[in-house]
PDB file of C-alpha atoms in Angstrom:
ATOM      1  CA  UNK A   1      -6.632  -3.097  -9.594  1.00  0.00           C
ATOM      2  CA  UNK A   2      -6.476  -1.196  -5.906  1.00  0.00           C
ATOM      3  CA  UNK A   3      -3.847   1.154  -5.833  1.00  0.00           C
ATOM      4  CA  UNK A   4      -2.251   2.137  -2.409  1.00  0.00           C
ATOM      5  CA  UNK A   5      -0.426   5.439  -1.538  1.00  0.00           C
ATOM      6  CA  UNK A   6       2.918   5.455  -1.207  1.00  0.00           C
ATOM      7  CA  UNK A   7       3.581   7.555   1.763  1.00  0.00           C
ATOM      8  CA  UNK A   8       3.392  10.852   1.660  1.00  0.00           C
ATOM      9  CA  UNK A   9       4.591  11.124  -2.231  1.00  0.00           C
ATOM     10  CA  UNK A  10       1.422  11.693  -3.893  1.00  0.00           C
ATOM     11  CA  UNK A  11       2.290   8.493  -5.816  1.00  0.00           C
ATOM     12  CA  UNK A  12      -0.306   5.402  -5.607  1.00  0.00           C
ATOM     13  CA  UNK A  13       1.096   1.978  -6.509  1.00  0.00           C
ATOM     14  CA  UNK A  14      -0.513  -1.399  -7.028  1.00  0.00           C
ATOM     15  CA  UNK A  15       0.518  -3.853  -4.433  1.00  0.00           C
ATOM     16  CA  UNK A  16       3.458  -5.618  -6.157  1.00  0.00           C
ATOM     17  CA  UNK A  17       6.268  -3.673  -7.906  1.00  0.00           C
ATOM     18  CA  UNK A  18       8.356  -5.544 -10.812  1.00  0.00           C
ATOM     19  CA  UNK A  19      12.013  -5.912  -9.977  1.00  0.00           C
ATOM     20  CA  UNK A  20      13.869  -4.606 -13.302  1.00  0.00           C
ATOM     21  CA  UNK A  21      17.283  -5.827 -11.984  1.00  0.00           C
ATOM     22  CA  UNK A  22      16.620  -8.779 -14.289  1.00  0.00           C
ATOM     23  CA  UNK A  23      16.301  -6.763 -17.561  1.00  0.00           C
ATOM     24  CA  UNK A  24      19.364  -7.336 -19.669  1.00  0.00           C
ATOM     25  CA  UNK A  25      20.980  -9.703 -17.315  1.00  0.00           C
ATOM     26  CA  UNK A  26      18.793 -13.293 -16.756  1.00  0.00           C
ATOM     27  CA  UNK A  27      15.936 -12.000 -18.963  1.00  0.00           C
ATOM     28  CA  UNK A  28      16.531 -10.862 -22.850  1.00  0.00           C
ATOM     29  CA  UNK A  29      15.068  -7.697 -24.110  1.00  0.00           C
ATOM     30  CA  UNK A  30      12.021  -9.248 -26.162  1.00  0.00           C
ATOM     31  CA  UNK A  31      11.472 -11.428 -23.021  1.00  0.00           C
ATOM     32  CA  UNK A  32      11.420  -8.552 -20.686  1.00  0.00           C
ATOM     33  CA  UNK A  33       9.405  -6.246 -23.060  1.00  0.00           C
ATOM     34  CA  UNK A  34       6.649  -9.289 -23.109  1.00  0.00           C
ATOM     35  CA  UNK A  35       6.981  -9.587 -19.012  1.00  0.00           C
ATOM     36  CA  UNK A  36       6.173  -5.787 -18.912  1.00  0.00           C
ATOM     37  CA  UNK A  37       3.368  -5.547 -20.993  1.00  0.00           C
ATOM     38  CA  UNK A  38       1.875  -8.642 -19.485  1.00  0.00           C
ATOM     39  CA  UNK A  39       2.384  -7.027 -15.853  1.00  0.00           C
ATOM     40  CA  UNK A  40       0.852  -3.624 -16.672  1.00  0.00           C
ATOM     41  CA  UNK A  41      -2.039  -5.236 -18.743  1.00  0.00           C
ATOM     42  CA  UNK A  42      -3.126  -6.971 -15.650  1.00  0.00           C
ATOM     43  CA  UNK A  43      -3.364  -3.694 -13.857  1.00  0.00           C
ATOM     44  CA  UNK A  44      -0.090  -3.320 -12.124  1.00  0.00           C
ATOM     45  CA  UNK A  45       1.921   0.070 -12.622  1.00  0.00           C
ATOM     46  CA  UNK A  46       5.530   0.265 -10.630  1.00  0.00           C
ATOM     47  CA  UNK A  47       8.868  -0.817 -11.711  1.00  0.00           C
ATOM     48  CA  UNK A  48      11.953  -0.767  -9.700  1.00  0.00           C
ATOM     49  CA  UNK A  49      15.320  -0.428 -11.334  1.00  0.00           C
ATOM     50  CA  UNK A  50      18.430   1.062 -10.565  1.00  0.00           C
ATOM     51  CA  UNK A  51      22.038   2.864 -12.389  1.00  0.00           C
ATOM     52  CA  UNK A  52      23.933   0.130 -11.286  1.00  0.00           C
ATOM     53  CA  UNK A  53      21.503  -2.835 -12.313  1.00  0.00           C
ATOM     54  CA  UNK A  54      23.540  -5.089 -13.858  1.00  0.00           C
ATOM     55  CA  UNK A  55      27.005  -4.069 -13.468  1.00  0.00           C
ATOM     56  CA  UNK A  56      28.071  -7.240 -11.530  1.00  0.00           C
ATOM     57  CA  UNK A  57      27.626  -9.036 -14.996  1.00  0.00           C
ATOM     58  CA  UNK A  58      31.048  -9.488 -16.703  1.00  0.00           C
ATOM     59  CA  UNK A  59      30.823  -7.140 -19.443  1.00  0.00           C
ATOM     60  CA  UNK A  60      28.234  -4.967 -18.602  1.00  0.00           C
ATOM     61  CA  UNK A  61      28.643  -1.401 -17.386  1.00  0.00           C
ATOM     62  CA  UNK A  62      25.687  -0.721 -15.225  1.00  0.00           C
ATOM     63  CA  UNK A  63      22.468   0.708 -16.807  1.00  0.00           C
ATOM     64  CA  UNK A  64      21.553  -2.214 -18.797  1.00  0.00           C
ATOM     65  CA  UNK A  65      18.051  -2.544 -16.827  1.00  0.00           C
ATOM     66  CA  UNK A  66      17.471   1.181 -17.307  1.00  0.00           C
ATOM     67  CA  UNK A  67      18.232   0.686 -21.135  1.00  0.00           C
ATOM     68  CA  UNK A  68      15.451  -2.194 -21.350  1.00  0.00           C
ATOM     69  CA  UNK A  69      13.040  -0.265 -19.530  1.00  0.00           C
ATOM     70  CA  UNK A  70      13.375   2.833 -21.930  1.00  0.00           C
ATOM     71  CA  UNK A  71      13.082   1.194 -25.159  1.00  0.00           C
ATOM     72  CA  UNK A  72      10.196  -0.489 -23.486  1.00  0.00           C
ATOM     73  CA  UNK A  73       8.742   2.989 -22.906  1.00  0.00           C
ATOM     74  CA  UNK A  74       9.825   4.157 -26.495  1.00  0.00           C
ATOM     75  CA  UNK A  75       7.405   1.547 -27.732  1.00  0.00           C
ATOM     76  CA  UNK A  76       4.304   3.469 -26.198  1.00  0.00           C
ATOM     77  CA  UNK A  77       2.393   0.657 -25.618  1.00  0.00           C
ATOM     78  CA  UNK A  78       2.204   2.016 -21.669  1.00  0.00           C
ATOM     79  CA  UNK A  79       1.542   5.989 -21.839  1.00  0.00           C
ATOM     80  CA  UNK A  80       4.736   7.335 -19.677  1.00  0.00           C
ATOM     81  CA  UNK A  81       1.807   8.623 -17.081  1.00  0.00           C
ATOM     82  CA  UNK A  82       0.493   5.288 -16.248  1.00  0.00           C
ATOM     83  CA  UNK A  83       3.940   3.931 -15.303  1.00  0.00           C
ATOM     84  CA  UNK A  84       5.850   4.510 -11.997  1.00  0.00           C
ATOM     85  CA  UNK A  85       9.505   4.596 -12.364  1.00  0.00           C
ATOM     86  CA  UNK A  86      11.843   3.786  -9.399  1.00  0.00           C
ATOM     87  CA  UNK A  87      15.665   4.226 -10.110  1.00  0.00           C
ATOM     88  CA  UNK A  88      18.429   4.397  -7.566  1.00  0.00           C
ATOM     89  CA  UNK A  89      21.670   6.226  -7.203  1.00  0.00           C
ATOM     90  CA  UNK A  90      24.800   5.592  -4.944  1.00  0.00           C
ATOM     91  CA  UNK A  91      25.722   1.826  -5.171  1.00  0.00           C
ATOM     92  CA  UNK A  92      29.412   1.182  -6.074  1.00  0.00           C
ATOM     93  CA  UNK A  93      30.180   0.207  -9.637  1.00  0.00           C
ATOM     94  CA  UNK A  94      32.516  -2.657  -9.690  1.00  0.00           C
ATOM     95  CA  UNK A  95      34.529  -1.038  -7.091  1.00  0.00           C
ATOM     96  CA  UNK A  96      34.331   2.655  -8.635  1.00  0.00           C
ATOM     97  CA  UNK A  97      33.154   4.661  -5.783  1.00  0.00           C
ATOM     98  CA  UNK A  98      30.035   6.846  -6.509  1.00  0.00           C
ATOM     99  CA  UNK A  99      28.341   7.691  -3.822  1.00  0.00           C
ATOM    100  CA  UNK A 100      25.669  10.685  -2.639  1.00  0.00           C
ATOM    101  CA  UNK A 101      27.592  13.817  -3.339  1.00  0.00           C
ATOM    102  CA  UNK A 102      25.589  16.445  -5.095  1.00  0.00           C
ATOM    103  CA  UNK A 103      27.986  16.373  -7.942  1.00  0.00           C
ATOM    104  CA  UNK A 104      27.401  12.370  -8.449  1.00  0.00           C
ATOM    105  CA  UNK A 105      23.620  12.604  -8.289  1.00  0.00           C
ATOM    106  CA  UNK A 106      23.362  15.592 -10.878  1.00  0.00           C
ATOM    107  CA  UNK A 107      25.415  13.531 -13.105  1.00  0.00           C
ATOM    108  CA  UNK A 108      23.695  10.393 -12.191  1.00  0.00           C
ATOM    109  CA  UNK A 109      20.225  11.786 -12.677  1.00  0.00           C
ATOM    110  CA  UNK A 110      20.972  12.935 -16.117  1.00  0.00           C
ATOM    111  CA  UNK A 111      22.542   9.544 -17.008  1.00  0.00           C
ATOM    112  CA  UNK A 112      19.423   7.705 -15.785  1.00  0.00           C
ATOM    113  CA  UNK A 113      16.835   9.720 -17.854  1.00  0.00           C
ATOM    114  CA  UNK A 114      18.779   9.417 -21.064  1.00  0.00           C
ATOM    115  CA  UNK A 115      18.852   5.702 -20.374  1.00  0.00           C
ATOM    116  CA  UNK A 116      14.867   5.759 -19.520  1.00  0.00           C
ATOM    117  CA  UNK A 117      14.304   8.018 -22.533  1.00  0.00           C
ATOM    118  CA  UNK A 118      12.261  10.420 -19.835  1.00  0.00           C
ATOM    119  CA  UNK A 119      12.231  13.720 -18.449  1.00  0.00           C
ATOM    120  CA  UNK A 120      11.428  12.744 -15.253  1.00  0.00           C
ATOM    121  CA  UNK A 121      11.682   9.686 -12.498  1.00  0.00           C
ATOM    122  CA  UNK A 122       8.915   9.288 -10.478  1.00  0.00           C
ATOM    123  CA  UNK A 123      10.527   8.135  -7.292  1.00  0.00           C
ATOM    124  CA  UNK A 124      14.505   8.583  -6.974  1.00  0.00           C
ATOM    125  CA  UNK A 125      16.316   6.557  -4.267  1.00  0.00           C
ATOM    126  CA  UNK A 126      19.757   6.941  -2.356  1.00  0.00           C
ATOM    127  CA  UNK A 127      20.593   3.269  -3.058  1.00  0.00           C
ATOM    128  CA  UNK A 128      22.663   2.705   0.243  1.00  0.00           C
ATOM    129  CA  UNK A 129      24.054   5.241   3.035  1.00  0.00           C
ATOM    130  CA  UNK A 130      26.994   7.320   2.149  1.00  0.00           C
ATOM    131  CA  UNK A 131      29.076   7.817   5.244  1.00  0.00           C
ATOM    132  CA  UNK A 132      31.271  10.325   3.461  1.00  0.00           C
ATOM    133  CA  UNK A 133      28.888  12.905   2.500  1.00  0.00           C
ATOM    134  CA  UNK A 134      26.970  15.047   4.842  1.00  0.00           C
ATOM    135  CA  UNK A 135      23.412  13.841   4.470  1.00  0.00           C
ATOM    136  CA  UNK A 136      22.467  17.524   3.833  1.00  0.00           C
ATOM    137  CA  UNK A 137      24.137  17.588   1.018  1.00  0.00           C
ATOM    138  CA  UNK A 138      22.322  14.723  -0.405  1.00  0.00           C
ATOM    139  CA  UNK A 139      19.110  16.175   0.436  1.00  0.00           C
ATOM    140  CA  UNK A 140      20.317  19.623  -1.040  1.00  0.00           C
ATOM    141  CA  UNK A 141      21.235  17.658  -4.411  1.00  0.00           C
ATOM    142  CA  UNK A 142      17.660  15.941  -4.572  1.00  0.00           C
ATOM    143  CA  UNK A 143      15.879  19.044  -3.801  1.00  0.00           C
ATOM    144  CA  UNK A 144      17.593  20.854  -6.825  1.00  0.00           C
ATOM    145  CA  UNK A 145      16.436  17.568  -8.871  1.00  0.00           C
ATOM    146  CA  UNK A 146      12.861  18.080  -7.693  1.00  0.00           C
ATOM    147  CA  UNK A 147      12.769  21.877  -8.502  1.00  0.00           C
ATOM    148  CA  UNK A 148      14.139  20.995 -11.757  1.00  0.00           C
ATOM    149  CA  UNK A 149      11.063  18.366 -12.462  1.00  0.00           C
ATOM    150  CA  UNK A 150      13.931  15.284 -13.191  1.00  0.00           C
ATOM    151  CA  UNK A 151      12.116  13.884  -9.940  1.00  0.00           C
ATOM    152  CA  UNK A 152       8.932  13.605  -8.417  1.00  0.00           C
ATOM    153  CA  UNK A 153       9.722  12.142  -5.312  1.00  0.00           C
ATOM    154  CA  UNK A 154      12.659  10.937  -3.022  1.00  0.00           C
ATOM    155  CA  UNK A 155      13.642   8.282  -0.894  1.00  0.00           C
ATOM    156  CA  UNK A 156      16.253   5.516   0.547  1.00  0.00           C
ATOM    157  CA  UNK A 157      17.246   1.944   0.270  1.00  0.00           C
ATOM    158  CA  UNK A 158      19.000  -0.200   2.947  1.00  0.00           C
ATOM    159  CA  UNK A 159      19.231   2.400   5.778  1.00  0.00           C
ATOM    160  CA  UNK A 160      18.680   1.198   9.604  1.00  0.00           C
ATOM    161  CA  UNK A 161      16.632   2.919  11.759  1.00  0.00           C
ATOM    162  CA  UNK A 162      18.988   4.981  13.224  1.00  0.00           C
ATOM    163  CA  UNK A 163      20.154   6.212   9.818  1.00  0.00           C
ATOM    164  CA  UNK A 164      16.562   7.074   8.745  1.00  0.00           C
ATOM    165  CA  UNK A 165      15.721   9.010  11.717  1.00  0.00           C
ATOM    166  CA  UNK A 166      18.922  10.966  11.330  1.00  0.00           C
ATOM    167  CA  UNK A 167      18.093  11.759   7.652  1.00  0.00           C
ATOM    168  CA  UNK A 168      14.487  13.173   9.104  1.00  0.00           C
ATOM    169  CA  UNK A 169      15.857  14.865  11.624  1.00  0.00           C
ATOM    170  CA  UNK A 170      18.688  16.584   9.199  1.00  0.00           C
ATOM    171  CA  UNK A 171      15.615  17.309   6.746  1.00  0.00           C
ATOM    172  CA  UNK A 172      13.384  19.254   9.337  1.00  0.00           C
ATOM    173  CA  UNK A 173      16.397  21.225  10.614  1.00  0.00           C
ATOM    174  CA  UNK A 174      17.692  22.442   7.075  1.00  0.00           C
ATOM    175  CA  UNK A 175      14.267  22.806   5.688  1.00  0.00           C
ATOM    176  CA  UNK A 176      14.963  20.148   3.035  1.00  0.00           C
ATOM    177  CA  UNK A 177      12.884  17.747   1.577  1.00  0.00           C
ATOM    178  CA  UNK A 178      12.704  14.320   3.533  1.00  0.00           C
ATOM    179  CA  UNK A 179      12.854  10.547   2.391  1.00  0.00           C
ATOM    180  CA  UNK A 180       9.238   9.866   1.864  1.00  0.00           C
ATOM    181  CA  UNK A 181      10.244   5.988   0.890  1.00  0.00           C
ATOM    182  CA  UNK A 182      12.140   3.710   2.143  1.00  0.00           C
ATOM    183  CA  UNK A 183      13.473   0.453   0.321  1.00  0.00           C
ATOM    184  CA  UNK A 184      14.574  -2.126   2.791  1.00  0.00           C
ATOM    185  CA  UNK A 185      15.302  -6.267   2.607  1.00  0.00           C
ATOM    186  CA  UNK A 186      12.311  -7.963   3.628  1.00  0.00           C
ATOM    187  CA  UNK A 187      10.766 -11.417   3.154  1.00  0.00           C
ATOM    188  CA  UNK A 188       9.300 -14.539   5.287  1.00  0.00           C
ATOM    189  CA  UNK A 189      12.687 -15.594   6.145  1.00  0.00           C
ATOM    190  CA  UNK A 190      14.615 -12.220   6.465  1.00  0.00           C
ATOM    191  CA  UNK A 191      12.684 -10.015   8.838  1.00  0.00           C
ATOM    192  CA  UNK A 192      14.906  -8.727  11.310  1.00  0.00           C
ATOM    193  CA  UNK A 193      16.376  -5.906   8.746  1.00  0.00           C
ATOM    194  CA  UNK A 194      12.519  -4.284   8.909  1.00  0.00           C
ATOM    195  CA  UNK A 195      10.382  -5.515  11.429  1.00  0.00           C
ATOM    196  CA  UNK A 196      10.776  -3.371  15.063  1.00  0.00           C
ATOM    197  CA  UNK A 197      12.407  -0.099  15.210  1.00  0.00           C
ATOM    198  CA  UNK A 198      12.229   0.683  11.374  1.00  0.00           C
ATOM    199  CA  UNK A 199       8.673  -0.548  10.683  1.00  0.00           C
ATOM    200  CA  UNK A 200       7.697   1.417  13.575  1.00  0.00           C
ATOM    201  CA  UNK A 201       9.357   4.753  12.144  1.00  0.00           C
ATOM    202  CA  UNK A 202       7.688   4.533   8.771  1.00  0.00           C
ATOM    203  CA  UNK A 203       4.391   3.841   9.962  1.00  0.00           C
ATOM    204  CA  UNK A 204       4.817   6.753  12.629  1.00  0.00           C
ATOM    205  CA  UNK A 205       6.258   9.064   9.912  1.00  0.00           C
ATOM    206  CA  UNK A 206       3.836   7.574   6.936  1.00  0.00           C
ATOM    207  CA  UNK A 207       6.960   6.575   5.045  1.00  0.00           C
ATOM    208  CA  UNK A 208       5.925   4.581   2.011  1.00  0.00           C
ATOM    209  CA  UNK A 209       7.796   1.003   1.672  1.00  0.00           C
ATOM    210  CA  UNK A 210       8.602  -0.960  -1.165  1.00  0.00           C
ATOM    211  CA  UNK A 211      10.576  -4.224   0.060  1.00  0.00           C
ATOM    212  CA  UNK A 212      12.809  -6.007  -1.924  1.00  0.00           C
ATOM    213  CA  UNK A 213      13.705  -9.978  -1.708  1.00  0.00           C
ATOM    214  CA  UNK A 214       9.895 -10.821  -1.527  1.00  0.00           C
ATOM    215  CA  UNK A 215      11.381 -14.255  -2.612  1.00  0.00           C
ATOM    216  CA  UNK A 216      14.609 -14.535  -0.919  1.00  0.00           C
ATOM    217  CA  UNK A 217      16.488 -14.509  -4.473  1.00  0.00           C
ATOM    218  CA  UNK A 218      14.304 -17.449  -5.689  1.00  0.00           C
ATOM    219  CA  UNK A 219      14.435 -19.914  -2.282  1.00  0.00           C
ATOM    220  CA  UNK A 220      10.654 -19.272  -1.245  1.00  0.00           C
ATOM    221  CA  UNK A 221       9.321 -20.539  -4.878  1.00  0.00           C
ATOM    222  CA  UNK A 222      10.328 -23.980  -3.346  1.00  0.00           C
ATOM    223  CA  UNK A 223      12.668 -24.682  -6.086  1.00  0.00           C
ATOM    224  CA  UNK A 224      15.566 -25.117  -3.817  1.00  0.00           C
ATOM    225  CA  UNK A 225      15.163 -27.434  -1.195  1.00  0.00           C
ATOM    226  CA  UNK A 226      18.744 -29.203  -1.234  1.00  0.00           C
ATOM    227  CA  UNK A 227      22.181 -27.658  -1.953  1.00  0.00           C
ATOM    228  CA  UNK A 228      22.431 -29.752  -5.146  1.00  0.00           C
ATOM    229  CA  UNK A 229      19.478 -27.368  -6.283  1.00  0.00           C
ATOM    230  CA  UNK A 230      21.388 -24.280  -6.623  1.00  0.00           C
ATOM    231  CA  UNK A 231      24.183 -25.351  -8.707  1.00  0.00           C
ATOM    232  CA  UNK A 232      24.720 -23.394 -11.911  1.00  0.00           C
ATOM    233  CA  UNK A 233      21.903 -20.682 -10.371  1.00  0.00           C
ATOM    234  CA  UNK A 234      22.639 -17.323 -10.802  1.00  0.00           C
ATOM    235  CA  UNK A 235      22.092 -16.274  -7.480  1.00  0.00           C
ATOM    236  CA  UNK A 236      23.405 -19.425  -5.553  1.00  0.00           C
ATOM    237  CA  UNK A 237      25.804 -17.774  -3.254  1.00  0.00           C
ATOM    238  CA  UNK A 238      22.304 -16.241  -1.877  1.00  0.00           C
ATOM    239  CA  UNK A 239      19.731 -19.022  -2.191  1.00  0.00           C
ATOM    240  CA  UNK A 240      22.452 -21.529  -0.411  1.00  0.00           C
ATOM    241  CA  UNK A 241      22.034 -19.401   2.981  1.00  0.00           C
ATOM    242  CA  UNK A 242      18.738 -19.994   3.302  1.00  0.00           C
ATOM    243  CA  UNK A 243      18.860 -23.745   3.422  1.00  0.00           C
ATOM    244  CA  UNK A 244      18.666 -24.563   6.979  1.00  0.00           C
ATOM    245  CA  UNK A 245      16.485 -25.428   9.898  1.00  0.00           C
ATOM    246  CA  UNK A 246      14.564 -21.975   9.575  1.00  0.00           C
ATOM    247  CA  UNK A 247      14.560 -22.219   6.147  1.00  0.00           C
ATOM    248  CA  UNK A 248      12.960 -26.006   5.874  1.00  0.00           C
ATOM    249  CA  UNK A 249      10.301 -24.598   8.472  1.00  0.00           C
ATOM    250  CA  UNK A 250       9.251 -21.829   5.983  1.00  0.00           C
ATOM    251  CA  UNK A 251       8.824 -23.726   3.157  1.00  0.00           C
ATOM    252  CA  UNK A 252       6.708 -26.565   4.927  1.00  0.00           C
ATOM    253  CA  UNK A 253       4.452 -23.551   6.060  1.00  0.00           C
ATOM    254  CA  UNK A 254       4.421 -22.297   2.379  1.00  0.00           C
ATOM    255  CA  UNK A 255       3.527 -25.754   1.312  1.00  0.00           C
ATOM    256  CA  UNK A 256       0.640 -25.957   3.840  1.00  0.00           C
ATOM    257  CA  UNK A 257      -1.013 -22.988   2.862  1.00  0.00           C
ATOM    258  CA  UNK A 258      -0.763 -23.758  -1.174  1.00  0.00           C
ATOM    259  CA  UNK A 259      -2.502 -27.041  -0.464  1.00  0.00           C
ATOM    260  CA  UNK A 260      -5.320 -24.760   1.282  1.00  0.00           C
ATOM    261  CA  UNK A 261      -5.438 -21.994  -1.432  1.00  0.00           C
ATOM    262  CA  UNK A 262      -4.218 -24.011  -4.760  1.00  0.00           C
ATOM    263  CA  UNK A 263      -1.813 -21.355  -5.437  1.00  0.00           C
ATOM    264  CA  UNK A 264       2.192 -21.233  -5.718  1.00  0.00           C
ATOM    265  CA  UNK A 265       4.535 -20.918  -2.893  1.00  0.00           C
ATOM    266  CA  UNK A 266       5.854 -17.521  -4.955  1.00  0.00           C
ATOM    267  CA  UNK A 267       2.142 -15.999  -4.748  1.00  0.00           C
ATOM    268  CA  UNK A 268       1.591 -16.916  -1.111  1.00  0.00           C
ATOM    269  CA  UNK A 269       5.356 -15.766  -0.073  1.00  0.00           C
ATOM    270  CA  UNK A 270       4.600 -12.267  -1.809  1.00  0.00           C
ATOM    271  CA  UNK A 271       1.079 -11.649  -0.999  1.00  0.00           C
ATOM    272  CA  UNK A 272       2.271 -12.299   2.999  1.00  0.00           C
ATOM    273  CA  UNK A 273       4.851  -9.383   2.393  1.00  0.00           C
ATOM    274  CA  UNK A 274       2.348  -7.163   1.066  1.00  0.00           C
ATOM    275  CA  UNK A 275       0.090  -7.779   3.898  1.00  0.00           C
ATOM    276  CA  UNK A 276       2.134  -6.954   6.589  1.00  0.00           C
ATOM    277  CA  UNK A 277       1.966  -3.708   8.589  1.00  0.00           C
ATOM    278  CA  UNK A 278       3.779  -0.861   7.224  1.00  0.00           C
ATOM    279  CA  UNK A 279       4.553  -2.214   3.583  1.00  0.00           C
ATOM    280  CA  UNK A 280       3.133  -0.563   0.700  1.00  0.00           C
ATOM    281  CA  UNK A 281       4.369  -3.109  -1.843  1.00  0.00           C
ATOM    282  CA  UNK A 282       6.540  -5.833  -2.108  1.00  0.00           C
ATOM    283  CA  UNK A 283       9.150  -5.742  -5.151  1.00  0.00           C
ATOM    284  CA  UNK A 284       9.505  -9.223  -6.803  1.00  0.00           C
ATOM    285  CA  UNK A 285      11.183 -10.053 -10.205  1.00  0.00           C
ATOM    286  CA  UNK A 286      10.406 -12.580 -12.997  1.00  0.00           C
ATOM    287  CA  UNK A 287      12.069 -14.217 -15.993  1.00  0.00           C
ATOM    288  CA  UNK A 288       9.293 -16.016 -17.384  1.00  0.00           C
ATOM    289  CA  UNK A 289       5.774 -15.524 -18.194  1.00  0.00           C
ATOM    290  CA  UNK A 290       4.925 -18.298 -15.928  1.00  0.00           C
ATOM    291  CA  UNK A 291       6.652 -17.086 -12.998  1.00  0.00           C
ATOM    292  CA  UNK A 292       5.120 -13.466 -13.658  1.00  0.00           C
ATOM    293  CA  UNK A 293       1.731 -15.365 -13.083  1.00  0.00           C
ATOM    294  CA  UNK A 294       2.614 -15.908  -9.201  1.00  0.00           C
ATOM    295  CA  UNK A 295       3.465 -12.055  -9.069  1.00  0.00           C
ATOM    296  CA  UNK A 296       0.161 -11.364 -10.587  1.00  0.00           C
ATOM    297  CA  UNK A 297      -1.732 -13.792  -8.457  1.00  0.00           C
ATOM    298  CA  UNK A 298      -0.340 -12.288  -5.209  1.00  0.00           C
ATOM    299  CA  UNK A 299      -1.683  -9.111  -6.185  1.00  0.00           C
ATOM    300  CA  UNK A 300      -5.553 -10.409  -5.680  1.00  0.00           C
ATOM    301  CA  UNK A 301      -4.629 -13.182  -3.041  1.00  0.00           C
ATOM    302  CA  UNK A 302      -5.827 -12.352   0.755  1.00  0.00           C
ATOM    303  CA  UNK A 303      -4.400 -15.040   3.207  1.00  0.00           C
ATOM    304  CA  UNK A 304      -6.552 -15.741   6.229  1.00  0.00           C
ATOM    305  CA  UNK A 305      -5.604 -15.009   9.792  1.00  0.00           C
ATOM    306  CA  UNK A 306      -4.672 -18.123  10.368  1.00  0.00           C
ATOM    307  CA  UNK A 307      -2.557 -18.342   7.521  1.00  0.00           C
ATOM    308  CA  UNK A 308      -0.873 -15.282   8.038  1.00  0.00           C
ATOM    309  CA  UNK A 309      -0.178 -16.684  11.595  1.00  0.00           C
ATOM    310  CA  UNK A 310       1.117 -19.988  10.523  1.00  0.00           C
ATOM    311  CA  UNK A 311       3.443 -18.277   8.061  1.00  0.00           C
ATOM    312  CA  UNK A 312       4.386 -15.801  10.792  1.00  0.00           C
ATOM    313  CA  UNK A 313       5.528 -18.428  13.174  1.00  0.00           C
ATOM    314  CA  UNK A 314       7.317 -20.478  10.651  1.00  0.00           C
ATOM    315  CA  UNK A 315       9.420 -17.432   9.849  1.00  0.00           C
ATOM    316  CA  UNK A 316       9.834 -15.910  13.250  1.00  0.00           C
TER     317      UNK A 316
END
């Protein structure tokens, strides 16, 4: 498996990241273990999670995903140094304000490490901007965690170009570590949240990018082509929003490329993201081994220039 450098972090990751939001939510522990075993056996090495996964489920408190990953690591089928673990802090939990204050970050990292059963996190992300906390305070807290060996690298998620630039300026002025990784939403349908000034900034500053929603909540798998297809789906509120003229155009382009390549729509959609300028690796999730096969296939799928252009035009 060809690994890609993750910005300036010193970390290297395979071209697809496993999205751990499903662990303990739509995927039980036994299946989660089987998925992770297969993923790493295929040569992939990075898992993305967050302290808030999956607090949106009734009866959950957050941390369920980290707990599953921690118990998987404890089995020892993959040594800790072979797994790149990404987790996040600062997303509100069931209406409770958490944020990016120094005190909360220092509390949250210890809780995450306990759930993950590890001494360190490879990459720790600010899950979203916190307008109530000076960015310098957040970066100082992250610096403390890096010095203590609890975190190897830091980054942010859901920041726009202005917010990211402001954080870079603050880090440079105060002599603090900067965000070296960005996690934006990006897929064939939703492109404006990354393309343009944000992508340009990341490439100019050598910021690694691991994008989420590569499959648009499952829409780009082709399973959902009319409103009734989304009924009873865990993410129906998101999937339904893609069922418009643009969505149908994107699916038609994916269908055409699938006909040429013999690959699934999911594999093609993920491979498209992985091939885009500025992207280190897309994040994708699977709840079954058959879905995982598409993720694995995407890691070695090279689309032709003509196929990339066809997809680009459909999702423009």
